[in-house]
mmCIF file of C-alpha atoms and ligand atoms in Angstrom:
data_model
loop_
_atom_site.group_PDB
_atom_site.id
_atom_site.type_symbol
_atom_site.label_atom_id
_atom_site.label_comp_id
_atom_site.label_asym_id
_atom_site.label_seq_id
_atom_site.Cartn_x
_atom_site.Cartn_y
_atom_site.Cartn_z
ATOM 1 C CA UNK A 431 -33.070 -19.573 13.918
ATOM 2 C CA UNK A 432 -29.656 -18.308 14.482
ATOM 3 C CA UNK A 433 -29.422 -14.546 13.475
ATOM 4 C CA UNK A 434 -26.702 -13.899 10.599
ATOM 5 C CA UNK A 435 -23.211 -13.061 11.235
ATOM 6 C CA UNK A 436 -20.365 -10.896 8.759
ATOM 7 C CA UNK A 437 -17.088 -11.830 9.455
ATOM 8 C CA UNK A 438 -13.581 -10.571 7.628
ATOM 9 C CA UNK A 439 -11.709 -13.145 6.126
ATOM 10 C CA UNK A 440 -8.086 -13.013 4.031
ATOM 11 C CA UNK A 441 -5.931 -15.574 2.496
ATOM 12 C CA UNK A 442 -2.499 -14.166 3.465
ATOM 13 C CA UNK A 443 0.063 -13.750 0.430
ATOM 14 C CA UNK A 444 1.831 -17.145 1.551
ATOM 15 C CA UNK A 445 -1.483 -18.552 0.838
ATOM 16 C CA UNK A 446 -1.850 -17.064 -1.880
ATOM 17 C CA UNK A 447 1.610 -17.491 -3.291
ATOM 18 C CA UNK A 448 1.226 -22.052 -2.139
ATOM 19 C CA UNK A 449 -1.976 -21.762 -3.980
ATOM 20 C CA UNK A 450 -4.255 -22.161 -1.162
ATOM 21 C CA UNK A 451 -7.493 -19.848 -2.371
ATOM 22 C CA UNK A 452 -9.194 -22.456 -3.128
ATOM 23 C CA UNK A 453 -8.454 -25.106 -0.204
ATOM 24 C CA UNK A 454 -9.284 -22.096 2.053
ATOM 25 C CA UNK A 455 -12.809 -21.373 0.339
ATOM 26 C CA UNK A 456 -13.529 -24.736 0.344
ATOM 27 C CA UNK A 457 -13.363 -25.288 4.047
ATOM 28 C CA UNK A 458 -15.577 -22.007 4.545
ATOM 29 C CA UNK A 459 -18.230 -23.197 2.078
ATOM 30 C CA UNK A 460 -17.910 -27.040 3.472
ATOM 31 C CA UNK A 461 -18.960 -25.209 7.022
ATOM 32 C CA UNK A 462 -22.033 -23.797 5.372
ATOM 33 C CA UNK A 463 -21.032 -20.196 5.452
ATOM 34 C CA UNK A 464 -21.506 -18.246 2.424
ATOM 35 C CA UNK A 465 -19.183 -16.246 0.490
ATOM 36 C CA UNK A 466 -20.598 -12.173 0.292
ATOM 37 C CA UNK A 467 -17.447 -10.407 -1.579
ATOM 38 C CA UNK A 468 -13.830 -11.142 -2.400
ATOM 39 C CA UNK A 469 -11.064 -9.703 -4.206
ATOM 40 C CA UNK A 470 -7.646 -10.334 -4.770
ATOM 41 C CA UNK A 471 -5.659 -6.856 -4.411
ATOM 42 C CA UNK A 472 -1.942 -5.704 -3.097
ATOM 43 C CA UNK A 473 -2.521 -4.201 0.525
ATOM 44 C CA UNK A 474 -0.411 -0.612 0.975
ATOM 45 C CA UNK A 475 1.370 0.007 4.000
ATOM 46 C CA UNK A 476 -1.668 2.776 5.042
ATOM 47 C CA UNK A 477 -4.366 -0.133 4.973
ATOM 48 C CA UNK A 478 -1.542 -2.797 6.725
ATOM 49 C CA UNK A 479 -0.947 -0.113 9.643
ATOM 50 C CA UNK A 480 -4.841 0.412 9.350
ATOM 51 C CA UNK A 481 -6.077 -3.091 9.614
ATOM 52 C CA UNK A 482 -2.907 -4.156 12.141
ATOM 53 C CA UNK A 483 -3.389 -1.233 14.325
ATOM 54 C CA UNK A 484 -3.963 -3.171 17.620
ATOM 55 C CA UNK A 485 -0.644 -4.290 17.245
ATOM 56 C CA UNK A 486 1.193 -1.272 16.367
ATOM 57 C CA UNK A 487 3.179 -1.794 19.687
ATOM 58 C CA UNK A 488 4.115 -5.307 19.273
ATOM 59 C CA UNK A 489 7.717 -6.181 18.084
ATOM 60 C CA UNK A 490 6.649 -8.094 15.761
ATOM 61 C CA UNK A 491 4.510 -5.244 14.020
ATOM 62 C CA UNK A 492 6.975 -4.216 11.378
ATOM 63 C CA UNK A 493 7.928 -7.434 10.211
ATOM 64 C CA UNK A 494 3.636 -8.049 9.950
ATOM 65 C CA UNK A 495 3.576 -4.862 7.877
ATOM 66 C CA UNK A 496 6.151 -6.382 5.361
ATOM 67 C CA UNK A 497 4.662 -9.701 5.423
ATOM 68 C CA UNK A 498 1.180 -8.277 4.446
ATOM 69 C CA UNK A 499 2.204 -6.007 2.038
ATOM 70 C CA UNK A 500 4.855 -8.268 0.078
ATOM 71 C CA UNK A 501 2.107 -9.642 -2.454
ATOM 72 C CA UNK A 502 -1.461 -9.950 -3.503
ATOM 73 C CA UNK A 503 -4.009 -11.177 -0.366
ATOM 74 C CA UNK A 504 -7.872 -12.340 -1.478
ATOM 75 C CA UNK A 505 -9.695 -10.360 0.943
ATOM 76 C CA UNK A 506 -13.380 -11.745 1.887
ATOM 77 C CA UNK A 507 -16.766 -11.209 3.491
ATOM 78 C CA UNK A 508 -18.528 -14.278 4.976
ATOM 79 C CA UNK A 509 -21.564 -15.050 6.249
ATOM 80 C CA UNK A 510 -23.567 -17.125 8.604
ATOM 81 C CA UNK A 511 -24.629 -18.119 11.901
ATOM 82 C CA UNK A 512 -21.676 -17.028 14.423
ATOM 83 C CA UNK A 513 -19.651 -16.988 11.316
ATOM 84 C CA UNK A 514 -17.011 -15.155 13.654
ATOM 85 C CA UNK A 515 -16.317 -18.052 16.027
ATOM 86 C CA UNK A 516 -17.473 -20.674 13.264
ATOM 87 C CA UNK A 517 -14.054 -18.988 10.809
ATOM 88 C CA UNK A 518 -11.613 -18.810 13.932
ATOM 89 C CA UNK A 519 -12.153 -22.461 14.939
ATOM 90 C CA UNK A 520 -11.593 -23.418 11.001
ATOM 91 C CA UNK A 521 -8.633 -21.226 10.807
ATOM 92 C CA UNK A 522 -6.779 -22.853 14.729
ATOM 93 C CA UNK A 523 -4.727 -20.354 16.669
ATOM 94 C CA UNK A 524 -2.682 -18.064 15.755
ATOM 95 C CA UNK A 525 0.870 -20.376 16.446
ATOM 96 C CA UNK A 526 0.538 -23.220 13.814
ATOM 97 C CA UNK A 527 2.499 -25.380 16.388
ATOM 98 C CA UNK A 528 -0.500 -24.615 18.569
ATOM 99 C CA UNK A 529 -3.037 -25.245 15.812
ATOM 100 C CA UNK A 530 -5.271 -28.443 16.067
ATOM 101 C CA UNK A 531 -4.856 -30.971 12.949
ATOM 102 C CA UNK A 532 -7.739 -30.328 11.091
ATOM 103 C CA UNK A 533 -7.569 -26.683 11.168
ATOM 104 C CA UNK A 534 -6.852 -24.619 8.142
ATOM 105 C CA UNK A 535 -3.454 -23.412 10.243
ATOM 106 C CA UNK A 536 -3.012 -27.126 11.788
ATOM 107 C CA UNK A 537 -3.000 -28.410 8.339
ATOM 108 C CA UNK A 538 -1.037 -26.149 6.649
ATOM 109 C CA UNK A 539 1.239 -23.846 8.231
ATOM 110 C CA UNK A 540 4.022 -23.998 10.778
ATOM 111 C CA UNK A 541 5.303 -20.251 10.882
ATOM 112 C CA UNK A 542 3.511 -17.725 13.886
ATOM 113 C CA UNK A 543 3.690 -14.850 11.409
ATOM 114 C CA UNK A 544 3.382 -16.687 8.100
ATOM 115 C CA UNK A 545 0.021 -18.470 9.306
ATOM 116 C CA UNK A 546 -1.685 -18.253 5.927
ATOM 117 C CA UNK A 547 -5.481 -16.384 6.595
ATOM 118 C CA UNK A 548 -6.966 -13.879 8.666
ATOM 119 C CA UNK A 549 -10.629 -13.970 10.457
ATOM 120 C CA UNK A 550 -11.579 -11.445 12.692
ATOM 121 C CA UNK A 551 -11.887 -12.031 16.213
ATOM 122 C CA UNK A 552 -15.123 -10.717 17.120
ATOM 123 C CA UNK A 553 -18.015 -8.976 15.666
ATOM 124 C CA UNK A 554 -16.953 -5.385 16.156
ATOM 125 C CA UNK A 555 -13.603 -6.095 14.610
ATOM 126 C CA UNK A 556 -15.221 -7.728 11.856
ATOM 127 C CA UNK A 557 -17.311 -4.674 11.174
ATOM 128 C CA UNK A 558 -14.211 -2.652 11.367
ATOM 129 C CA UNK A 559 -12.293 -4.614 8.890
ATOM 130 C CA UNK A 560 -15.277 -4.893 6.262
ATOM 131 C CA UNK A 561 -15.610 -1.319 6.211
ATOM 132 C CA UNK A 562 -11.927 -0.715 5.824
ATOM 133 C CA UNK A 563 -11.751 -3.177 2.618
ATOM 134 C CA UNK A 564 -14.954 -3.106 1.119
ATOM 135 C CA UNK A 565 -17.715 -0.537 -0.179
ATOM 136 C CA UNK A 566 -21.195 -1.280 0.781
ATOM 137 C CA UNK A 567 -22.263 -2.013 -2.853
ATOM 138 C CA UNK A 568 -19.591 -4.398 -2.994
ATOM 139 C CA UNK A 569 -21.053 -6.939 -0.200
ATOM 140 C CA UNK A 570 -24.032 -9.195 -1.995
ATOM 141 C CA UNK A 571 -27.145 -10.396 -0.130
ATOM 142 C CA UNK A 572 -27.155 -13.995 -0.479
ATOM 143 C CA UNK A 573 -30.804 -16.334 1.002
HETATM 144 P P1 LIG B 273 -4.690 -13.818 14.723
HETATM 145 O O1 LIG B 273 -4.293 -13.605 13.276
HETATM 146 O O2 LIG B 273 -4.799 -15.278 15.070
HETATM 147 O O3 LIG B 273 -5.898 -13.009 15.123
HETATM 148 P P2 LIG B 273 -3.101 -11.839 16.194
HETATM 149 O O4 LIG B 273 -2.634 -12.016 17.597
HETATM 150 O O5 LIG B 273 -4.222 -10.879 15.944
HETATM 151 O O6 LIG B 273 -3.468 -13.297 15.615
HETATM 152 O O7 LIG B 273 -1.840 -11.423 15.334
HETATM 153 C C1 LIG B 273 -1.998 -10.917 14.027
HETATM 154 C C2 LIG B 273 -0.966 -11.560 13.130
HETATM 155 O O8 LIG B 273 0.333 -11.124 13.556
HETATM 156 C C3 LIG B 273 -0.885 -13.088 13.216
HETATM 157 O O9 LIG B 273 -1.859 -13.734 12.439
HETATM 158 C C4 LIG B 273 0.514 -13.335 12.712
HETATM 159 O O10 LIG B 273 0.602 -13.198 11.280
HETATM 160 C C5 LIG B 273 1.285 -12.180 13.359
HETATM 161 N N1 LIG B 273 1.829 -12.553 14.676
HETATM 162 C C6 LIG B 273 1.140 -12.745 15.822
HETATM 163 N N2 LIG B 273 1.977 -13.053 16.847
HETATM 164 C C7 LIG B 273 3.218 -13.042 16.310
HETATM 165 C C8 LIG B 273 4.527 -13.294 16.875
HETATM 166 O O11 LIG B 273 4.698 -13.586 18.059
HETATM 167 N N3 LIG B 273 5.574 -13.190 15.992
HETATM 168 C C9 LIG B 273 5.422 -12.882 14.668
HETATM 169 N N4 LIG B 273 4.222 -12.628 14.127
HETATM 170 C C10 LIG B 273 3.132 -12.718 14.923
HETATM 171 MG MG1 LIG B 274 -6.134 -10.955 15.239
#
């Protein structure tokens, strides 16, 4: 059996704003991964330069900080076998041009910064990102 994975997931606020919670969650669940905390909640430039700061030298970093921060995200814990591989495949990469059909980014974006959900990229980053949106007591055990 396949030891559990926690990975960091969050519907960007163009997802949010086209209504795309739900398709999003769906996809996850459809995989089998399980859903261990979410909230909806307006990101502050602190946590954007927090969560983003691997990119702080990219020229595309301020822009990201505006985009983030310019309306309510639904931030997420999910879990599951390699649930950090298993979320970037569903999500496609990170150009929607570049994005397979079928992927959540390949179905429904087209914009390199406006690319509708985060997942982390590996394990230690998803650890990172947990802990930077959500308390302990706020991740549920699930079977
Ligand atoms: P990822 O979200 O697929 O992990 P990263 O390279 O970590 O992609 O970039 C973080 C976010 O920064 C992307 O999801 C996207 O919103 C934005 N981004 C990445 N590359 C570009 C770019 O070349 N121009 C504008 N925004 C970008
Ligand atoms: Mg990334």
């Amino acid at each position: 059996m396949t030891a559990k994975q926690k990975t960091f997931v969050m519907v960007k606020p163009d997802g949010v704003h086209r209504s795309l919670v739900g398709e999003v969650i769906s996809r996850l669940e459809g995989r089998g991964l399980k859903l261990v905390a979410l909230k909806m909640m307006q990101i502050d430039r602190n946590l954007a330069q927090k969560h983003y700061s691997a990119h702080t030298d990219k020229p595309f970093f301020s822009s990201l900080i505006e985009y983030i921060t310019s309306g309510p995200v639904v931030a997420m814990v999910w879990e599951g076998p390699h649930a950090v591989r298993a979320v970037r495949a569903l999500m496609g990469s990170t150009d929607p041009l570049e994005a397979n059909p079928g992927s959540i980014r390949g179905d429904y974006a087209l914009d390199i910064e406006k690319n509708l959900v985060h997942g982390a990229d590996s394990p230690e980053s998803a650890e990172r990102e947990i802990s930077l949106f959500f308390a302990d007591d706020e991740i549920m055990c699930r079977e």
